[in-house]
Amino acid sequence: MLALVDCNSFYASCEQVFRPDLRGRPVVVLSNNDGCIVAANRQAKALNFPPFSPYFKVEGLLRHHNVAVFSSNYELYGDLSQRVMDTLREYSPDMEVYSIDEAFIGLEGFSGDLAAYGRQMRRRVWRDVRIPVSVGIATSKTLAKIANHLAKQQRDLQGCCAIYTERERIDALKQFPCDGVWGIGHRLSGRLRDQGVMSAWDLARQQPTLMRKQFGVTMERTIRELNGEACIGLDQQPQPKQQIFSTKTFGERIFELPALQEAVSNYASKAMEKLRAQDSLVSTALVFIQTSRFDENSYSRSQIVQLSHPTNDTRRLVALLRNAVADMFMVGLPYSKAGVGLIEIISARHQQLSLISDQQSAKSLQLMGVVDAINEKMPRSVFLACNGTHKAWGMKRERLSPAYTTRWEDLPRVK
């Protein structure tokens, strides 16, 4: 058996942790540059606006219903996510952090009432972090996903749904739509509907080997999982990423080369932090700049940058990327987006050294380690001067809440 613990409306719930005055009130969170609604709590969803609605289209509706609107506060969300995961680790030695707001927890060998155990986890997370979660328990990940959805929808389950018996499994699958099954997307569900597969129960009754011939091995695995067979194990040590990208749309258009280089330097720095976190090196990178595709004379250029040897030194990559941006820059254009990708990554522990070419020096490796150690304790306190401090091009976040848990000046004050 395993459990899926999923935070309810996570971004919106994070905004309510230090704002008890918002509890019971509709709350929404906007995407980068305050463009679209990416999260909404239960009260806000009851207003029935389409998912990912552009903010300007529903602004009047939200104002009419006194909806609290926030810009994305990734610093706050990341820290509260870590606190939730740290709390859940106390309940099982086997745990897979699936996303910022979801974790699978292994329950093999646990005896007793697992549904009660799930509710205990739920109460503990609420007590310690003040984030509401739902718990789904079953014999496979796909079934646990369905159980979790039912736990959110059915109030009488008290936030935890456990699928133990065959009768419980069949009842759950019959009330669950096929397009809601984990791994079944909109396009795939359309093909299944053409074959009369409407519910998760219809899908579970299909012959796995025949469906594999039509839809591939993933479909066979999904069907077996719906029938209670665990085909997807817990991934407690996720594999290092083969590529790392850092891209964003600017809060306002950039016309000058120095500002564009500054933005690219910031994106490269973030990508290299992630690279070092997984103990890897990069030998090939990509950088691109572009104007809006809606501009009359839109412009987009990219360039592959080859490093002389694999490295995790931010300084070396940034210097090369700034030169590449200068080569691609066209005077007078309003640039709206840029990005950096680390596209050829190797392990720092298992690299093929050369007798004739250079390699990263021990001093460089040590320096990057010190920078990361300092920034882990005091985020963004050490950075390259070329990253700038003003960042007029930065994301538009006009409704940003305080970083209550990661910035001294934003600590909540008790009066």
Short mmCIF file of C-alpha atoms in Angstrom, two decimals:
data_model
loop_
_atom_site.label_atom_id
_atom_site.label_comp_id
_atom_site.label_asym_id
_atom_site.label_seq_id
_atom_site.Cartn_x
_atom_site.Cartn_y
_atom_site.Cartn_z
CA MET A 1 0.00 0.00 0.00
CA LEU A 2 1.04 3.60 -0.56
CA ALA A 3 -0.40 7.04 0.03
CA LEU A 4 -0.51 10.13 -2.13
CA VAL A 5 -0.52 13.30 -0.04
CA ASP A 6 -1.52 16.35 -2.08
CA CYS A 7 -1.77 19.93 -0.81
CA ASN A 8 -5.16 21.49 -1.53
CA SER A 9 -4.97 24.56 -3.82
CA PHE A 10 -1.36 24.86 -2.70
CA TYR A 11 -0.40 28.35 -3.90
CA ALA A 12 -3.65 29.85 -2.63
CA SER A 13 -3.32 27.97 0.68
CA CYS A 14 0.21 29.34 1.14
CA GLU A 15 -1.13 32.87 0.85
CA GLN A 16 -3.58 32.15 3.67
CA VAL A 17 -1.06 30.72 6.17
CA PHE A 18 -0.01 34.09 7.56
CA ARG A 19 -3.30 35.79 6.70
CA PRO A 20 -6.01 34.18 8.85
CA ASP A 21 -8.31 37.00 7.78
CA LEU A 22 -8.42 35.35 4.34
CA ARG A 23 -9.75 32.00 5.55
CA GLY A 24 -13.17 31.37 4.09
CA ARG A 25 -12.59 34.08 1.50
CA PRO A 26 -11.94 33.36 -2.22
CA VAL A 27 -8.23 33.57 -3.11
CA VAL A 28 -6.48 33.34 -6.52
CA VAL A 29 -2.81 33.42 -7.53
CA LEU A 30 -1.56 34.80 -10.84
CA SER A 31 1.13 33.49 -13.19
CA ASN A 32 4.39 35.20 -14.10
CA ASN A 33 3.90 38.88 -14.93
CA ASP A 34 0.40 38.67 -13.41
CA GLY A 35 -0.96 37.21 -16.65
CA CYS A 36 -3.33 34.31 -15.90
CA ILE A 37 -4.93 32.67 -12.88
CA VAL A 38 -2.90 29.56 -12.04
CA ALA A 39 -4.34 28.69 -8.62
CA ALA A 40 -7.63 29.21 -6.83
CA ASN A 41 -9.03 27.94 -3.55
CA ARG A 42 -12.38 26.20 -3.21
CA GLN A 43 -14.32 29.42 -2.65
CA ALA A 44 -12.80 31.03 -5.75
CA LYS A 45 -13.42 27.96 -7.93
CA ALA A 46 -17.11 28.21 -7.01
CA LEU A 47 -17.26 31.39 -9.14
CA ASN A 48 -16.88 29.09 -12.19
CA PHE A 49 -14.41 31.10 -14.26
CA PRO A 50 -12.46 28.98 -16.80
CA PRO A 51 -9.12 27.51 -15.66
CA PHE A 52 -6.08 29.66 -16.52
CA SER A 53 -8.29 32.63 -17.34
CA PRO A 54 -6.39 35.81 -18.31
CA TYR A 55 -6.59 38.11 -15.32
CA PHE A 56 -7.79 41.15 -17.29
CA LYS A 57 -10.83 39.18 -18.51
CA VAL A 58 -12.08 38.24 -15.04
CA GLU A 59 -10.79 41.19 -13.02
CA GLY A 60 -14.28 42.71 -12.72
CA LEU A 61 -15.80 39.41 -11.57
CA LEU A 62 -13.09 38.93 -8.94
CA ARG A 63 -13.48 42.48 -7.65
CA HIS A 64 -17.26 42.06 -7.44
CA HIS A 65 -16.90 38.95 -5.25
CA ASN A 66 -14.14 40.44 -3.09
CA VAL A 67 -11.57 37.88 -4.23
CA ALA A 68 -8.06 38.27 -2.80
CA VAL A 69 -5.59 38.33 -5.73
CA PHE A 70 -1.86 37.61 -5.35
CA SER A 71 1.18 37.50 -7.61
CA SER A 72 3.19 34.25 -7.53
CA ASN A 73 5.46 34.23 -4.47
CA TYR A 74 7.80 31.35 -5.33
CA GLU A 75 10.09 31.98 -2.35
CA LEU A 76 7.18 31.47 0.07
CA TYR A 77 5.75 28.47 -1.79
CA GLY A 78 9.11 26.68 -1.99
CA ASP A 79 9.82 27.11 1.73
CA LEU A 80 6.35 25.98 2.85
CA SER A 81 6.58 22.99 0.50
CA GLN A 82 9.83 21.95 2.18
CA ARG A 83 8.17 22.22 5.60
CA VAL A 84 5.28 20.01 4.45
CA MET A 85 7.67 17.38 3.08
CA ASP A 86 9.80 17.42 6.24
CA THR A 87 6.66 16.76 8.30
CA LEU A 88 5.55 13.89 6.07
CA ARG A 89 8.98 12.19 6.28
CA GLU A 90 8.24 11.43 9.94
CA TYR A 91 5.48 9.03 8.86
CA SER A 92 7.46 6.66 6.63
CA PRO A 93 11.08 5.98 5.66
CA ASP A 94 9.92 5.51 2.03
CA MET A 95 8.88 8.74 0.36
CA GLU A 96 8.97 10.25 -3.13
CA VAL A 97 8.54 14.00 -3.50
CA TYR A 98 6.59 14.04 -6.74
CA SER A 99 6.11 17.81 -7.12
CA ILE A 100 6.09 20.99 -5.05
CA ASP A 101 2.73 20.00 -3.53
CA GLU A 102 2.59 16.19 -3.84
CA ALA A 103 4.40 13.24 -2.28
CA PHE A 104 3.99 9.46 -2.46
CA ILE A 105 4.56 7.68 0.85
CA GLY A 106 5.24 3.95 1.11
CA LEU A 107 3.09 2.13 3.67
CA GLU A 108 4.39 -1.42 3.24
CA GLY A 109 4.48 -3.25 6.56
CA PHE A 110 2.12 -0.82 8.27
CA SER A 111 -0.71 -2.48 10.16
CA GLY A 112 -3.93 -1.10 11.53
CA ASP A 113 -6.36 1.37 10.05
CA LEU A 114 -4.47 3.13 7.24
CA ALA A 115 -7.32 5.58 6.66
CA ALA A 116 -6.97 6.73 10.28
CA TYR A 117 -3.20 6.96 9.74
CA GLY A 118 -3.79 9.15 6.68
CA ARG A 119 -6.08 11.46 8.65
CA GLN A 120 -3.42 11.67 11.34
CA MET A 121 -0.90 12.83 8.70
CA ARG A 122 -3.42 15.38 7.50
CA ARG A 123 -3.97 16.80 10.99
CA ARG A 124 -0.24 16.95 11.68
CA VAL A 125 0.55 18.91 8.51
CA TRP A 126 -2.25 21.35 9.34
CA ARG A 127 -1.00 21.75 12.92
CA ASP A 128 2.65 22.29 11.97
CA VAL A 129 2.44 24.14 8.64
CA ARG A 130 -1.19 25.26 8.35
CA ILE A 131 -1.49 23.80 4.84
CA PRO A 132 -4.59 21.63 4.14
CA VAL A 133 -3.83 18.32 2.43
CA SER A 134 -5.80 15.37 1.08
CA VAL A 135 -4.65 11.75 1.31
CA GLY A 136 -5.37 8.91 -1.10
CA ILE A 137 -4.36 5.35 -0.14
CA ALA A 138 -4.30 2.33 -2.48
CA THR A 139 -2.11 -0.47 -3.79
CA SER A 140 -0.80 1.46 -6.83
CA LYS A 141 0.13 5.05 -7.65
CA THR A 142 -2.64 5.45 -10.23
CA LEU A 143 -5.29 4.19 -7.82
CA ALA A 144 -3.87 6.42 -5.08
CA LYS A 145 -4.27 9.41 -7.41
CA ILE A 146 -7.94 8.54 -7.90
CA ALA A 147 -8.43 8.03 -4.17
CA ASN A 148 -6.86 11.45 -3.55
CA HIS A 149 -9.27 13.13 -5.97
CA LEU A 150 -12.21 11.50 -4.21
CA ALA A 151 -10.85 12.63 -0.83
CA LYS A 152 -10.95 16.23 -2.08
CA GLN A 153 -14.45 15.96 -3.52
CA GLN A 154 -16.35 13.99 -0.85
CA ARG A 155 -16.57 15.81 2.48
CA ASP A 156 -17.72 12.69 4.37
CA LEU A 157 -14.28 11.10 3.79
CA GLN A 158 -12.68 13.73 6.08
CA GLY A 159 -9.81 14.36 3.68
CA CYS A 160 -8.64 10.75 3.34
CA CYS A 161 -9.85 8.03 0.96
CA ALA A 162 -8.48 4.50 1.24
CA ILE A 163 -9.20 1.88 -1.42
CA TYR A 164 -8.82 -1.52 0.27
CA THR A 165 -11.34 -3.96 -1.13
CA GLU A 166 -12.33 -4.95 -4.63
CA ARG A 167 -15.76 -3.41 -4.08
CA GLU A 168 -14.20 -0.10 -3.08
CA ARG A 169 -11.94 -0.19 -6.15
CA ILE A 170 -14.82 -0.81 -8.55
CA ASP A 171 -17.02 1.87 -6.96
CA ALA A 172 -14.19 4.42 -7.15
CA LEU A 173 -13.40 3.66 -10.81
CA LYS A 174 -17.04 3.78 -11.89
CA GLN A 175 -17.48 7.35 -10.61
CA PHE A 176 -14.19 8.60 -12.03
CA PRO A 177 -13.98 9.90 -15.64
CA CYS A 178 -11.45 8.36 -17.97
CA ASP A 179 -9.86 11.71 -18.88
CA GLY A 180 -9.06 12.27 -15.19
CA VAL A 181 -6.88 9.17 -14.91
CA TRP A 182 -3.19 9.87 -14.32
CA GLY A 183 -1.39 9.76 -17.68
CA ILE A 184 -4.54 9.97 -19.85
CA GLY A 185 -4.51 13.34 -21.57
CA HIS A 186 -7.20 15.17 -23.52
CA ARG A 187 -6.14 13.79 -26.90
CA LEU A 188 -5.83 10.21 -25.66
CA SER A 189 -9.17 10.32 -23.87
CA GLY A 190 -10.82 11.37 -27.14
CA ARG A 191 -9.52 8.23 -28.87
CA LEU A 192 -10.69 6.11 -25.94
CA ARG A 193 -14.17 7.65 -26.04
CA ASP A 194 -14.43 6.62 -29.69
CA GLN A 195 -14.03 3.04 -28.43
CA GLY A 196 -16.70 3.46 -25.75
CA VAL A 197 -14.26 3.94 -22.86
CA MET A 198 -15.88 6.67 -20.77
CA SER A 199 -14.94 5.95 -17.15
CA ALA A 200 -11.87 4.67 -15.33
CA TRP A 201 -13.80 1.43 -14.80
CA ASP A 202 -14.29 1.06 -18.56
CA LEU A 203 -10.54 1.51 -19.02
CA ALA A 204 -9.65 -0.98 -16.27
CA ARG A 205 -11.76 -3.67 -18.04
CA GLN A 206 -9.76 -3.41 -21.26
CA GLN A 207 -7.27 -6.11 -22.22
CA PRO A 208 -3.82 -4.69 -21.29
CA THR A 209 -1.84 -6.46 -24.05
CA LEU A 210 -4.28 -5.42 -26.78
CA MET A 211 -4.31 -1.80 -25.57
CA ARG A 212 -0.52 -1.83 -25.55
CA LYS A 213 -0.52 -2.59 -29.28
CA GLN A 214 -2.79 0.38 -29.91
CA PHE A 215 -1.52 2.97 -27.42
CA GLY A 216 1.89 1.83 -26.18
CA VAL A 217 3.39 0.39 -23.02
CA THR A 218 2.28 3.32 -20.84
CA MET A 219 -1.36 2.47 -21.48
CA GLU A 220 -0.80 -1.16 -20.52
CA ARG A 221 0.86 -0.05 -17.29
CA THR A 222 -2.01 2.34 -16.51
CA ILE A 223 -4.61 -0.43 -16.94
CA ARG A 224 -2.67 -2.79 -14.70
CA GLU A 225 -2.34 -0.05 -12.08
CA LEU A 226 -6.10 0.59 -12.19
CA ASN A 227 -6.58 -3.09 -11.42
CA GLY A 228 -4.44 -2.77 -8.29
CA GLU A 229 -1.13 -4.03 -9.69
CA ALA A 230 1.76 -1.77 -8.67
CA CYS A 231 3.77 -1.15 -11.86
CA ILE A 232 5.32 2.22 -10.91
CA GLY A 233 7.58 2.06 -7.88
CA LEU A 234 8.60 4.82 -5.50
CA ASP A 235 11.41 6.94 -6.94
CA GLN A 236 13.23 8.00 -3.78
CA GLN A 237 16.33 9.13 -5.65
CA PRO A 238 15.21 11.00 -8.78
CA GLN A 239 17.57 10.80 -11.72
CA PRO A 240 19.59 13.94 -12.51
CA LYS A 241 18.06 16.10 -15.21
CA GLN A 242 19.54 15.66 -18.67
CA GLN A 243 18.75 19.28 -19.58
CA ILE A 244 18.12 22.37 -17.45
CA PHE A 245 16.35 25.49 -18.78
CA SER A 246 15.77 28.91 -17.23
CA THR A 247 13.51 31.21 -19.29
CA LYS A 248 11.09 34.01 -18.54
CA THR A 249 9.07 36.73 -20.21
CA PHE A 250 10.22 40.18 -19.09
CA GLY A 251 8.02 42.39 -16.95
CA GLU A 252 8.62 45.17 -19.48
CA ARG A 253 10.27 45.27 -22.90
CA ILE A 254 14.07 45.58 -23.12
CA PHE A 255 15.61 47.86 -25.76
CA GLU A 256 19.23 48.06 -24.58
CA LEU A 257 21.98 45.43 -24.85
CA PRO A 258 23.29 45.77 -21.23
CA ALA A 259 19.84 45.07 -19.78
CA LEU A 260 19.40 42.04 -22.06
CA GLN A 261 22.80 40.69 -21.04
CA GLU A 262 21.90 41.26 -17.39
CA ALA A 263 18.73 39.19 -17.76
CA VAL A 264 20.61 36.35 -19.48
CA SER A 265 23.27 36.43 -16.74
CA ASN A 266 20.54 35.97 -14.11
CA TYR A 267 18.94 33.07 -15.97
CA ALA A 268 22.31 31.38 -16.44
CA SER A 269 23.09 31.76 -12.74
CA LYS A 270 19.82 30.07 -11.76
CA ALA A 271 20.41 27.22 -14.19
CA MET A 272 23.95 26.67 -12.88
CA GLU A 273 22.68 26.55 -9.28
CA LYS A 274 20.36 23.71 -10.26
CA LEU A 275 23.25 22.03 -12.12
CA ARG A 276 25.48 22.06 -9.03
CA ALA A 277 22.62 20.89 -6.82
CA GLN A 278 22.50 17.61 -8.79
CA ASP A 279 26.34 17.37 -8.85
CA SER A 280 26.68 17.78 -12.60
CA LEU A 281 28.76 19.66 -15.17
CA VAL A 282 27.76 21.28 -18.46
CA SER A 283 29.69 21.25 -21.73
CA THR A 284 27.11 22.75 -24.14
CA ALA A 285 24.57 25.50 -23.56
CA LEU A 286 21.92 27.34 -25.57
CA VAL A 287 20.86 30.97 -25.31
CA PHE A 288 18.00 32.71 -27.11
CA ILE A 289 16.46 36.18 -27.29
CA GLN A 290 13.19 37.17 -28.92
CA THR A 291 10.59 39.87 -29.36
CA SER A 292 6.89 39.11 -28.97
CA ARG A 293 5.53 36.85 -31.67
CA PHE A 294 2.63 39.30 -31.96
CA ASP A 295 4.93 42.16 -33.03
CA GLU A 296 4.67 43.18 -36.67
CA ASN A 297 8.35 42.43 -37.33
CA SER A 298 9.01 39.74 -34.75
CA TYR A 299 12.62 38.67 -34.23
CA SER A 300 14.03 35.53 -32.62
CA ARG A 301 17.61 34.24 -32.51
CA SER A 302 19.37 31.46 -30.65
CA GLN A 303 22.94 30.30 -30.42
CA ILE A 304 24.67 27.13 -29.23
CA VAL A 305 27.65 27.78 -26.97
CA GLN A 306 30.30 25.08 -26.65
CA LEU A 307 32.53 25.20 -23.58
CA SER A 308 36.17 24.12 -23.84
CA HIS A 309 35.63 21.64 -20.99
CA PRO A 310 32.75 20.58 -18.72
CA THR A 311 32.21 22.98 -15.82
CA ASN A 312 29.84 24.11 -13.09
CA ASP A 313 31.47 27.55 -12.82
CA THR A 314 28.81 30.21 -13.37
CA ARG A 315 31.43 32.82 -14.27
CA ARG A 316 32.70 30.93 -17.32
CA LEU A 317 29.26 30.26 -18.75
CA VAL A 318 27.99 33.79 -18.16
CA ALA A 319 30.99 35.33 -19.93
CA LEU A 320 30.36 33.20 -23.04
CA LEU A 321 26.60 33.81 -23.05
CA ARG A 322 26.99 37.58 -22.75
CA ASN A 323 29.19 37.53 -25.87
CA ALA A 324 26.61 35.40 -27.68
CA VAL A 325 23.82 37.85 -26.79
CA ALA A 326 25.93 40.73 -28.13
CA ASP A 327 26.31 38.84 -31.44
CA MET A 328 22.55 38.29 -31.76
CA PHE A 329 21.38 41.71 -30.55
CA MET A 330 19.61 43.98 -33.04
CA VAL A 331 19.39 47.67 -32.14
CA GLY A 332 15.96 49.23 -31.62
CA LEU A 333 13.92 46.05 -31.13
CA PRO A 334 11.65 45.56 -28.07
CA TYR A 335 12.81 42.24 -26.61
CA SER A 336 10.16 40.43 -24.57
CA LYS A 337 11.81 37.14 -23.60
CA ALA A 338 15.17 35.41 -23.23
CA GLY A 339 16.35 32.09 -21.91
CA VAL A 340 19.27 29.81 -21.19
CA GLY A 341 19.42 26.04 -21.54
CA LEU A 342 22.08 23.62 -20.35
CA ILE A 343 21.68 20.98 -23.01
CA GLU A 344 24.69 18.66 -22.61
CA ILE A 345 25.11 17.62 -18.99
CA ILE A 346 27.39 15.01 -17.43
CA SER A 347 27.97 13.75 -13.90
CA ALA A 348 30.70 15.54 -11.95
CA ARG A 349 31.59 12.24 -10.30
CA HIS A 350 31.98 10.21 -13.48
CA GLN A 351 33.58 12.34 -16.17
CA GLN A 352 36.05 11.37 -18.87
CA LEU A 353 39.19 13.46 -18.36
CA SER A 354 41.64 14.35 -21.13
CA LEU A 355 45.42 14.48 -21.16
CA ILE A 356 45.57 17.37 -23.63
CA SER A 357 42.58 19.62 -22.82
CA ASP A 358 41.83 21.70 -19.73
CA GLN A 359 39.50 20.77 -16.91
CA GLN A 360 37.84 22.78 -14.17
CA SER A 361 40.31 23.76 -11.46
CA ALA A 362 40.00 22.73 -7.83
CA LYS A 363 39.82 26.43 -6.82
CA SER A 364 36.89 26.98 -9.15
CA LEU A 365 35.03 23.97 -7.74
CA GLN A 366 35.72 25.13 -4.19
CA LEU A 367 34.55 28.68 -4.94
CA MET A 368 31.23 27.51 -6.38
CA GLY A 369 30.71 25.30 -3.33
CA VAL A 370 31.29 28.23 -0.97
CA VAL A 371 28.90 30.47 -2.95
CA ASP A 372 26.15 27.83 -2.80
CA ALA A 373 26.71 27.26 0.92
CA ILE A 374 26.36 30.97 1.68
CA ASN A 375 23.27 31.37 -0.52
CA GLU A 376 21.64 28.36 1.10
CA LYS A 377 21.79 30.10 4.48
CA MET A 378 21.18 33.62 3.15
CA PRO A 379 19.42 33.38 -0.24
CA ARG A 380 20.71 35.59 -3.08
CA SER A 381 23.35 37.23 -0.89
CA VAL A 382 26.28 36.35 -3.21
CA PHE A 383 25.92 36.86 -6.97
CA LEU A 384 27.82 38.10 -10.00
CA ALA A 385 28.01 41.88 -10.37
CA CYS A 386 26.83 41.56 -13.98
CA ASN A 387 23.53 40.14 -12.65
CA GLY A 388 22.64 43.66 -11.53
CA THR A 389 20.61 44.80 -8.54
CA HIS A 390 17.74 46.89 -9.96
CA LYS A 391 16.34 44.49 -12.59
CA ALA A 392 13.80 46.81 -14.18
CA TRP A 393 13.12 44.01 -16.67
CA GLY A 394 12.12 41.60 -13.86
CA MET A 395 8.77 39.88 -13.57
CA LYS A 396 5.76 42.07 -13.03
CA ARG A 397 4.48 41.13 -9.56
CA GLU A 398 2.33 44.02 -8.41
CA ARG A 399 0.38 41.93 -5.89
CA LEU A 400 3.31 40.14 -4.28
CA SER A 401 2.86 39.06 -0.67
CA PRO A 402 5.78 39.15 1.81
CA ALA A 403 8.32 36.31 1.92
CA TYR A 404 7.26 35.61 5.50
CA THR A 405 9.66 32.70 6.12
CA THR A 406 12.78 33.52 4.08
CA ARG A 407 13.43 37.26 4.49
CA TRP A 408 14.13 38.94 7.82
CA GLU A 409 12.34 42.16 6.97
CA ASP A 410 9.20 40.19 6.03
CA LEU A 411 8.85 38.29 9.30
CA PRO A 412 5.25 38.51 10.56
CA ARG A 413 4.83 41.01 13.36
CA VAL A 414 2.59 40.30 16.34
CA LYS A 415 0.96 43.43 17.73
#
